[in-house]
Amino acid sequence: MSLKFLIPILPVTAFFACSPAQPAEDELTIQIANTLDHVRKDVFITLPADKIKRHHPGWDWSKAALFCQDTPIPFQTNDIDQNGQPDEIAWVADLDSRQSRQLTLRSTDFPPAFPKRTQAELSHKTGGIWEDRKYIGGTFTNVTALRVPPEHTDHSAYIRYEGPGWESDKIGYRFYLDWRNAPDVFGKLTPGMTLQKIGLDDFNSYHQPSEWGMDVLRVGSSMGLGGFGSWTNGKVEKIAVADSIFCEIVLNGPVQSMVRTRYFGWETGKGKTDLVSEMSITAGSRLTRHDISINESPDSLCTGLAKAPQTVFLHACSQKWGYMATWGKQSPNHELLGMAVLYPTSQFLELTADEENYLAVLKTIDDRLSYYFLAAWEKEPGGITSLEAFERYLKETLEELESPVSVTAE
């Protein structure tokens, strides 16, 4: 089962001013345009593969390269369905107010390589043994996929930092691949890729300041940042019990990375169902996009933000998008941290709360739901350091979700 994205994709990397060039017969001209009255930084853009095949049915994807005149542009081809054929090309751009640009997709014998601005990884121990529900001995090995062993639970010392991780040059995330099933936040002091440095020694190391940053959220038994579950009889039911769970790294590219998790036989309180979760991040962005596809959907789903003392709760809506957010000294070291969940208003039912979480209750459409979550740590390079700046950032993010960059190809 694969997800079809229901809502526009947004921000990601830096670009160049381009003037139109005359395309050759074996090239594809792509026009992109910003419809807003302000500059857009790091805009994430995709072009479906079928639009390319319409013009060039025999396109050799291994030789594809994207150019602004003769300057290569960081991009990647995405095989999201994992059927051996690209579903889309993806790249990043800066656009001035109301600006249009012309790009060229062409074939080259020497496709350029690009530095990684995103990463996703999954690492677990091999060579050890299970004793009850603890993994003893062994060394960590990175893998592209894992069926979670039935013995695994919290603090089993089997999966490095207890689940998959994904990051951009802005921030990093992980989620607990156990009964907690909640995302956590890695605040970064550097734009470089850092996940490979985290959790190599023990569980406590990344809760202390280091040269790359640290874990900046107390999750506990809460929904963390953007965790999800069913909303049944006025209560959250997280994915604590399932027949089996399969997690894989679907994308690990220079401008986009994605983690996909399949839950089989999730006990929702109204019977068992299967669910697919895809969490993706793009270069230059703090946002994680979460796409959910579910069989036999419960009446409603919910997502949440962990409560913390000394925080301000925020809520706003535009025509198509809304957010709930918190701001304050809610990191373990009492540093400023902003968190938000952004949801489509067409699927919004209510805001509520329980003892541990602020909650947004959402409905599925055709058994699908997509939303975003984000965190902004004051100590990240160029970080947000005031409530007013955080609110401006959220307002601008809503505007960009409302008005995606237009893309045409000919």
Tab-separated table of C-alpha atoms in Angstrom:
chain	number	residue	atom	x	y	z
A	1	MET	CA	0.000	0.000	0.000
A	2	SER	CA	1.439	3.374	-0.947
A	3	LEU	CA	0.279	6.831	-0.144
A	4	LYS	CA	-0.887	9.375	-2.663
A	5	PHE	CA	-0.169	12.855	-1.340
A	6	LEU	CA	-3.357	14.768	-0.779
A	7	ILE	CA	-2.016	18.186	0.034
A	8	PRO	CA	0.607	20.530	-1.391
A	9	ILE	CA	4.224	20.034	-0.457
A	10	LEU	CA	6.217	23.013	0.659
A	11	PRO	CA	9.650	24.439	1.636
A	12	VAL	CA	13.381	23.481	1.140
A	13	THR	CA	17.142	24.886	-0.413
A	14	ALA	CA	18.881	27.939	-1.923
A	15	PHE	CA	18.964	28.946	-5.546
A	16	PHE	CA	20.218	31.090	-8.372
A	17	ALA	CA	18.745	33.843	-10.520
A	18	CYS	CA	17.997	32.349	-13.916
A	19	SER	CA	17.208	33.768	-17.299
A	20	PRO	CA	15.312	31.742	-19.926
A	21	ALA	CA	17.343	29.529	-22.247
A	22	GLN	CA	16.212	27.892	-25.465
A	23	PRO	CA	15.674	24.144	-24.785
A	24	ALA	CA	17.034	21.444	-27.089
A	25	GLU	CA	14.827	18.667	-28.401
A	26	ASP	CA	16.061	16.205	-25.756
A	27	GLU	CA	15.490	18.646	-22.877
A	28	LEU	CA	12.482	19.491	-20.780
A	29	THR	CA	11.757	23.103	-19.814
A	30	ILE	CA	10.276	23.604	-16.341
A	31	GLN	CA	8.669	26.848	-15.180
A	32	ILE	CA	8.255	27.570	-11.473
A	33	ALA	CA	6.506	30.591	-9.982
A	34	ASN	CA	5.975	32.115	-6.555
A	35	THR	CA	2.466	33.544	-6.259
A	36	LEU	CA	3.087	35.298	-2.922
A	37	ASP	CA	4.214	38.875	-2.282
A	38	HIS	CA	7.191	37.857	-0.183
A	39	VAL	CA	10.461	35.989	-0.657
A	40	ARG	CA	10.248	32.229	-0.196
A	41	LYS	CA	13.322	30.449	1.088
A	42	ASP	CA	14.059	26.788	0.565
A	43	VAL	CA	10.888	25.888	-1.291
A	44	PHE	CA	10.458	22.171	-1.926
A	45	ILE	CA	9.162	21.393	-5.414
A	46	THR	CA	8.269	18.157	-7.181
A	47	LEU	CA	7.409	17.190	-10.740
A	48	PRO	CA	5.630	13.858	-11.327
A	49	ALA	CA	7.533	11.408	-13.495
A	50	ASP	CA	4.559	10.885	-15.819
A	51	LYS	CA	4.779	14.531	-16.919
A	52	ILE	CA	8.368	13.927	-17.961
A	53	LYS	CA	7.530	10.647	-19.705
A	54	ARG	CA	4.782	12.428	-21.620
A	55	HIS	CA	7.482	14.452	-23.396
A	56	HIS	CA	10.318	11.890	-23.256
A	57	PRO	CA	8.951	8.313	-22.925
A	58	GLY	CA	12.427	6.757	-23.004
A	59	TRP	CA	14.075	9.089	-20.515
A	60	ASP	CA	17.253	7.624	-18.934
A	61	TRP	CA	16.817	8.517	-15.245
A	62	SER	CA	20.386	7.514	-14.394
A	63	LYS	CA	21.661	10.416	-16.499
A	64	ALA	CA	19.108	13.040	-15.460
A	65	ALA	CA	20.345	16.414	-14.238
A	66	LEU	CA	18.541	19.673	-13.477
A	67	PHE	CA	20.053	23.001	-14.503
A	68	CYS	CA	19.475	26.713	-14.217
A	69	GLN	CA	21.206	27.702	-17.446
A	70	ASP	CA	24.467	25.733	-17.012
A	71	THR	CA	24.442	25.670	-13.200
A	72	PRO	CA	23.464	22.267	-11.708
A	73	ILE	CA	20.651	22.391	-9.169
A	74	PRO	CA	20.467	19.957	-6.215
A	75	PHE	CA	17.698	17.462	-6.917
A	76	GLN	CA	16.818	13.788	-6.542
A	77	THR	CA	14.586	11.201	-8.149
A	78	ASN	CA	12.094	9.585	-5.744
A	79	ASP	CA	10.854	6.013	-6.025
A	80	ILE	CA	8.252	6.362	-3.288
A	81	ASP	CA	6.286	3.298	-4.411
A	82	GLN	CA	9.573	1.321	-4.465
A	83	ASN	CA	8.709	-0.385	-7.738
A	84	GLY	CA	12.041	0.347	-9.393
A	85	GLN	CA	10.760	3.378	-11.326
A	86	PRO	CA	10.893	7.019	-10.186
A	87	ASP	CA	7.567	8.554	-9.207
A	88	GLU	CA	8.862	12.140	-9.289
A	89	ILE	CA	11.848	14.428	-9.301
A	90	ALA	CA	12.308	16.706	-6.305
A	91	TRP	CA	14.410	19.822	-5.841
A	92	VAL	CA	14.668	23.059	-3.873
A	93	ALA	CA	14.635	26.773	-4.682
A	94	ASP	CA	14.625	30.329	-3.375
A	95	LEU	CA	12.111	32.602	-5.072
A	96	ASP	CA	11.658	36.341	-4.791
A	97	SER	CA	8.240	37.966	-4.483
A	98	ARG	CA	6.057	37.029	-7.480
A	99	GLN	CA	9.105	35.606	-9.233
A	100	SER	CA	9.072	33.037	-12.054
A	101	ARG	CA	12.065	30.949	-13.108
A	102	GLN	CA	12.900	28.653	-15.963
A	103	LEU	CA	14.854	25.439	-15.370
A	104	THR	CA	16.019	22.696	-17.708
A	105	LEU	CA	15.999	18.962	-17.136
A	106	ARG	CA	18.500	17.303	-19.429
A	107	SER	CA	20.521	14.151	-19.870
A	108	THR	CA	24.239	14.165	-19.100
A	109	ASP	CA	26.965	11.518	-19.082
A	110	PHE	CA	28.301	12.886	-15.781
A	111	PRO	CA	25.392	13.616	-13.413
A	112	PRO	CA	26.553	15.869	-10.560
A	113	ALA	CA	26.589	14.773	-6.919
A	114	PHE	CA	25.147	17.041	-4.229
A	115	PRO	CA	25.914	17.463	-0.519
A	116	LYS	CA	23.346	15.951	1.814
A	117	ARG	CA	21.024	18.412	3.482
A	118	THR	CA	18.664	15.687	4.711
A	119	GLN	CA	19.147	12.230	6.149
A	120	ALA	CA	17.131	9.286	7.446
A	121	GLU	CA	18.521	6.262	9.207
A	122	LEU	CA	17.584	3.153	11.173
A	123	SER	CA	20.151	1.261	13.233
A	124	HIS	CA	19.886	-1.780	15.481
A	125	LYS	CA	22.267	-4.155	17.216
A	126	THR	CA	23.469	-7.425	15.754
A	127	GLY	CA	25.641	-10.113	17.237
A	128	GLY	CA	24.078	-10.050	20.698
A	129	ILE	CA	21.301	-11.995	22.388
A	130	TRP	CA	17.909	-11.262	23.907
A	131	GLU	CA	17.538	-11.806	27.638
A	132	ASP	CA	13.892	-11.267	28.516
A	133	ARG	CA	13.254	-7.889	26.804
A	134	LYS	CA	16.823	-6.544	26.920
A	135	TYR	CA	19.355	-6.942	24.121
A	136	ILE	CA	22.742	-7.882	25.554
A	137	GLY	CA	25.966	-7.275	23.663
A	138	GLY	CA	26.217	-6.723	19.935
A	139	THR	CA	27.107	-3.718	17.814
A	140	PHE	CA	24.922	-1.220	15.977
A	141	THR	CA	24.398	-1.769	12.252
A	142	ASN	CA	22.546	0.595	9.923
A	143	VAL	CA	19.779	-1.066	7.928
A	144	THR	CA	17.194	0.090	5.406
A	145	ALA	CA	14.353	-1.945	6.916
A	146	LEU	CA	13.430	-3.704	10.142
A	147	ARG	CA	10.551	-5.861	11.331
A	148	VAL	CA	10.393	-4.982	15.007
A	149	PRO	CA	11.076	-8.066	17.150
A	150	PRO	CA	8.281	-9.018	19.570
A	151	GLU	CA	10.783	-8.739	22.446
A	152	HIS	CA	11.468	-5.063	21.745
A	153	THR	CA	10.098	-2.429	24.117
A	154	ASP	CA	11.266	0.868	25.594
A	155	HIS	CA	14.908	0.863	26.736
A	156	SER	CA	15.614	-2.564	25.252
A	157	ALA	CA	19.025	-1.285	24.046
A	158	TYR	CA	18.311	-2.870	20.648
A	159	ILE	CA	17.535	0.094	18.351
A	160	ARG	CA	19.902	3.075	18.415
A	161	TYR	CA	18.103	6.079	19.959
A	162	GLU	CA	15.060	3.744	20.168
A	163	GLY	CA	13.691	4.230	16.656
A	164	PRO	CA	14.280	5.683	13.202
A	165	GLY	CA	15.659	9.205	12.800
A	166	TRP	CA	15.323	11.850	10.119
A	167	GLU	CA	16.844	15.323	9.880
A	168	SER	CA	17.382	18.402	7.762
A	169	ASP	CA	20.128	20.980	8.098
A	170	LYS	CA	17.784	22.766	10.540
A	171	ILE	CA	16.678	20.110	13.021
A	172	GLY	CA	16.397	16.382	13.684
A	173	TYR	CA	13.624	14.034	14.781
A	174	ARG	CA	13.146	10.447	15.878
A	175	PHE	CA	10.202	8.422	17.059
A	176	TYR	CA	9.993	5.627	19.559
A	177	LEU	CA	9.423	2.356	17.730
A	178	ASP	CA	7.627	0.817	20.707
A	179	TRP	CA	4.426	1.266	22.729
A	180	ARG	CA	5.156	4.997	23.177
A	181	ASN	CA	5.062	5.630	19.400
A	182	ALA	CA	5.827	9.336	19.864
A	183	PRO	CA	8.194	11.671	17.961
A	184	ASP	CA	11.037	13.395	19.798
A	185	VAL	CA	13.288	16.323	18.822
A	186	PHE	CA	17.052	16.590	18.322
A	187	GLY	CA	18.083	20.244	18.496
A	188	LYS	CA	21.100	20.921	16.272
A	189	LEU	CA	24.001	23.336	16.725
A	190	THR	CA	25.310	22.680	13.212
A	191	PRO	CA	23.762	22.362	9.729
A	192	GLY	CA	25.772	19.193	9.090
A	193	MET	CA	24.226	15.726	9.239
A	194	THR	CA	24.396	14.456	12.821
A	195	LEU	CA	22.217	11.357	13.280
A	196	GLN	CA	25.156	9.030	12.684
A	197	LYS	CA	26.798	10.460	15.833
A	198	ILE	CA	23.839	9.978	18.175
A	199	GLY	CA	23.320	7.151	20.655
A	200	LEU	CA	26.452	5.176	19.866
A	201	ASP	CA	27.311	4.731	23.531
A	202	ASP	CA	24.229	4.777	25.743
A	203	PHE	CA	20.724	6.166	26.187
A	204	ASN	CA	21.805	9.073	28.352
A	205	SER	CA	24.452	10.573	26.084
A	206	TYR	CA	22.125	12.515	23.798
A	207	HIS	CA	20.286	13.992	26.753
A	208	GLN	CA	23.426	15.973	27.555
A	209	PRO	CA	24.804	18.909	25.521
A	210	SER	CA	27.338	17.873	22.875
A	211	GLU	CA	29.102	19.405	19.886
A	212	TRP	CA	26.174	18.558	17.563
A	213	GLY	CA	23.332	19.511	19.959
A	214	MET	CA	21.056	17.389	22.163
A	215	ASP	CA	17.617	15.891	22.711
A	216	VAL	CA	15.455	18.934	23.514
A	217	LEU	CA	12.046	17.466	24.403
A	218	ARG	CA	10.724	15.550	27.386
A	219	VAL	CA	8.329	12.981	25.938
A	220	GLY	CA	7.641	10.428	28.673
A	221	SER	CA	4.266	8.809	28.024
A	222	SER	CA	2.914	11.847	26.131
A	223	MET	CA	2.383	12.129	22.367
A	224	GLY	CA	5.634	14.057	22.058
A	225	LEU	CA	5.597	16.295	19.002
A	226	GLY	CA	2.952	15.290	16.451
A	227	GLY	CA	2.346	11.772	17.703
A	228	PHE	CA	-0.921	10.177	16.685
A	229	GLY	CA	-3.596	7.737	17.715
A	230	SER	CA	-7.304	7.081	17.507
A	231	TRP	CA	-9.779	9.301	19.346
A	232	THR	CA	-12.251	6.949	20.983
A	233	ASN	CA	-14.820	7.896	23.618
A	234	GLY	CA	-12.962	11.119	24.373
A	235	LYS	CA	-9.645	9.380	24.917
A	236	VAL	CA	-6.379	8.930	23.001
A	237	GLU	CA	-5.453	5.398	21.996
A	238	LYS	CA	-1.881	5.318	20.680
A	239	ILE	CA	-0.484	2.432	18.648
A	240	ALA	CA	0.618	0.569	21.747
A	241	VAL	CA	-0.492	-2.891	20.591
A	242	ALA	CA	-0.120	-4.291	17.057
A	243	ASP	CA	0.402	-7.738	15.587
A	244	SER	CA	3.596	-6.597	13.864
A	245	ILE	CA	5.446	-3.418	12.862
A	246	PHE	CA	7.696	-2.966	9.832
A	247	CYS	CA	9.829	0.171	9.474
A	248	GLU	CA	11.898	1.186	6.442
A	249	ILE	CA	13.943	4.072	5.098
A	250	VAL	CA	12.207	4.965	1.829
A	251	LEU	CA	14.183	8.100	0.895
A	252	ASN	CA	17.627	9.218	2.033
A	253	GLY	CA	18.580	11.952	-0.384
A	254	PRO	CA	20.242	15.353	-0.572
A	255	VAL	CA	16.954	17.292	-0.524
A	256	GLN	CA	14.362	14.885	0.956
A	257	SER	CA	14.327	11.896	3.299
A	258	MET	CA	11.438	9.689	4.441
A	259	VAL	CA	10.665	6.992	7.005
A	260	ARG	CA	7.747	4.620	6.341
A	261	THR	CA	6.243	2.455	9.092
A	262	ARG	CA	3.607	-0.204	8.523
A	263	TYR	CA	1.470	-1.278	11.453
A	264	PHE	CA	-0.374	-4.566	11.037
A	265	GLY	CA	-3.275	-5.459	13.309
A	266	TRP	CA	-3.391	-2.234	15.334
A	267	GLU	CA	-5.817	-2.606	18.248
A	268	THR	CA	-7.902	0.585	18.184
A	269	GLY	CA	-10.597	-0.273	20.694
A	270	LYS	CA	-13.014	-0.790	17.796
A	271	GLY	CA	-11.225	-3.771	16.320
A	272	LYS	CA	-8.006	-4.305	14.397
A	273	THR	CA	-6.820	-2.255	11.447
A	274	ASP	CA	-3.671	-1.752	9.356
A	275	LEU	CA	-1.994	1.641	9.016
A	276	VAL	CA	0.866	3.122	6.989
A	277	SER	CA	2.734	6.157	8.328
A	278	GLU	CA	5.174	8.197	6.219
A	279	MET	CA	7.251	10.942	7.880
A	280	SER	CA	9.378	13.063	5.552
A	281	ILE	CA	11.609	16.123	5.803
A	282	THR	CA	13.106	18.459	3.215
A	283	ALA	CA	16.325	20.480	3.094
A	284	GLY	CA	16.287	23.840	4.814
A	285	SER	CA	12.984	23.117	6.563
A	286	ARG	CA	11.946	22.404	10.141
A	287	LEU	CA	8.740	20.707	9.037
A	288	THR	CA	8.044	16.998	9.098
A	289	ARG	CA	5.200	16.001	6.831
A	290	HIS	CA	3.165	13.059	8.125
A	291	ASP	CA	1.034	11.091	5.663
A	292	ILE	CA	-1.260	8.399	7.062
A	293	SER	CA	-3.210	5.734	5.173
A	294	ILE	CA	-5.440	3.441	7.175
A	295	ASN	CA	-7.765	0.510	6.541
A	296	GLU	CA	-11.141	0.632	8.278
A	297	SER	CA	-10.489	4.012	9.811
A	298	PRO	CA	-11.776	4.691	13.339
A	299	ASP	CA	-14.269	7.535	13.696
A	300	SER	CA	-11.428	10.022	14.093
A	301	LEU	CA	-7.705	10.280	14.665
A	302	CYS	CA	-5.816	12.748	16.809
A	303	THR	CA	-2.381	14.260	17.048
A	304	GLY	CA	-0.828	16.095	19.925
A	305	LEU	CA	1.816	18.246	21.603
A	306	ALA	CA	3.314	17.347	24.963
A	307	LYS	CA	2.325	19.785	27.688
A	308	ALA	CA	5.021	21.539	29.676
A	309	PRO	CA	4.964	24.222	32.384
A	310	GLN	CA	5.984	27.799	31.535
A	311	THR	CA	4.655	27.601	27.983
A	312	VAL	CA	2.202	29.635	25.950
A	313	PHE	CA	-0.428	27.806	23.893
A	314	LEU	CA	-1.119	29.252	20.428
A	315	HIS	CA	-3.815	28.547	17.872
A	316	ALA	CA	-4.687	30.132	14.515
A	317	CYS	CA	-6.406	29.239	11.247
A	318	SER	CA	-6.272	30.382	7.645
A	319	GLN	CA	-8.662	29.281	4.930
A	320	LYS	CA	-7.169	25.839	4.356
A	321	TRP	CA	-4.761	25.356	7.243
A	322	GLY	CA	-4.659	25.742	10.994
A	323	TYR	CA	-2.130	25.176	13.727
A	324	MET	CA	-1.826	24.567	17.421
A	325	ALA	CA	1.510	25.398	19.005
A	326	THR	CA	3.410	25.895	22.230
A	327	TRP	CA	6.265	28.261	23.057
A	328	GLY	CA	8.418	28.594	26.111
A	329	LYS	CA	11.277	27.172	28.150
A	330	GLN	CA	10.145	23.610	27.642
A	331	SER	CA	13.460	21.947	26.766
A	332	PRO	CA	15.191	19.837	29.456
A	333	ASN	CA	17.763	22.642	29.967
A	334	HIS	CA	14.997	25.278	30.114
A	335	GLU	CA	15.884	26.744	26.740
A	336	LEU	CA	13.248	28.254	24.483
A	337	LEU	CA	11.530	25.748	22.237
A	338	GLY	CA	8.575	26.236	19.916
A	339	MET	CA	6.497	23.293	18.690
A	340	ALA	CA	3.529	23.159	16.354
A	341	VAL	CA	1.180	20.830	14.509
A	342	LEU	CA	-0.288	22.178	11.253
A	343	TYR	CA	-3.439	20.505	9.951
A	344	PRO	CA	-5.859	20.900	7.009
A	345	THR	CA	-8.995	22.705	8.169
A	346	SER	CA	-11.117	20.448	5.936
A	347	GLN	CA	-10.277	17.564	8.272
A	348	PHE	CA	-10.327	19.425	11.575
A	349	LEU	CA	-12.905	18.441	14.198
A	350	GLU	CA	-11.851	20.003	17.504
A	351	LEU	CA	-9.060	21.111	19.818
A	352	THR	CA	-8.995	19.509	23.227
A	353	ALA	CA	-6.526	18.352	25.867
A	354	ASP	CA	-5.815	15.675	28.432
A	355	GLU	CA	-3.412	15.622	31.368
A	356	GLU	CA	-0.304	15.252	29.199
A	357	ASN	CA	-1.175	16.681	25.786
A	358	TYR	CA	-2.778	19.409	23.756
A	359	LEU	CA	-4.772	17.574	21.100
A	360	ALA	CA	-6.183	18.185	17.639
A	361	VAL	CA	-8.918	15.749	16.653
A	362	LEU	CA	-9.014	15.143	12.903
A	363	LYS	CA	-11.056	13.061	10.492
A	364	THR	CA	-9.760	11.023	7.600
A	365	ILE	CA	-10.920	11.497	4.009
A	366	ASP	CA	-10.953	8.255	2.040
A	367	ASP	CA	-9.069	6.734	4.995
A	368	ARG	CA	-6.188	9.201	4.603
A	369	LEU	CA	-4.831	12.074	6.643
A	370	SER	CA	-1.843	14.371	6.163
A	371	TYR	CA	-0.488	17.014	8.523
A	372	TYR	CA	2.817	18.659	9.458
A	373	PHE	CA	4.689	19.097	12.707
A	374	LEU	CA	7.737	21.204	13.556
A	375	ALA	CA	10.057	22.320	16.310
A	376	ALA	CA	12.230	25.441	16.568
A	377	TRP	CA	15.033	25.458	19.171
A	378	GLU	CA	16.490	28.818	20.137
A	379	LYS	CA	20.114	27.557	19.913
A	380	GLU	CA	19.953	26.287	16.328
A	381	PRO	CA	21.995	28.430	13.882
A	382	GLY	CA	19.860	31.502	13.194
A	383	GLY	CA	17.301	30.186	15.658
A	384	ILE	CA	13.983	31.741	16.665
A	385	THR	CA	14.413	33.466	20.023
A	386	SER	CA	11.120	35.231	20.778
A	387	LEU	CA	7.412	34.484	20.870
A	388	GLU	CA	6.766	37.245	18.325
A	389	ALA	CA	9.290	35.774	15.871
A	390	PHE	CA	7.805	32.288	16.331
A	391	GLU	CA	4.303	33.568	15.593
A	392	ARG	CA	5.587	35.346	12.458
A	393	TYR	CA	7.242	32.133	11.335
A	394	LEU	CA	4.027	30.157	11.831
A	395	LYS	CA	1.983	32.771	9.964
A	396	GLU	CA	4.382	32.671	7.009
A	397	THR	CA	4.331	28.870	7.028
A	398	LEU	CA	0.534	28.860	6.803
A	399	GLU	CA	0.700	31.294	3.876
A	400	GLU	CA	3.113	29.047	2.007
A	401	LEU	CA	0.947	25.999	2.608
A	402	GLU	CA	-2.023	27.946	1.277
A	403	SER	CA	-0.161	28.980	-1.918
A	404	PRO	CA	2.199	26.280	-3.207
A	405	VAL	CA	4.684	27.156	-5.920
A	406	SER	CA	3.230	26.551	-9.386
A	407	VAL	CA	5.112	24.113	-11.648
A	408	THR	CA	4.651	23.538	-15.388
A	409	ALA	CA	6.711	21.470	-17.834
A	410	GLU	CA	6.892	21.557	-21.633
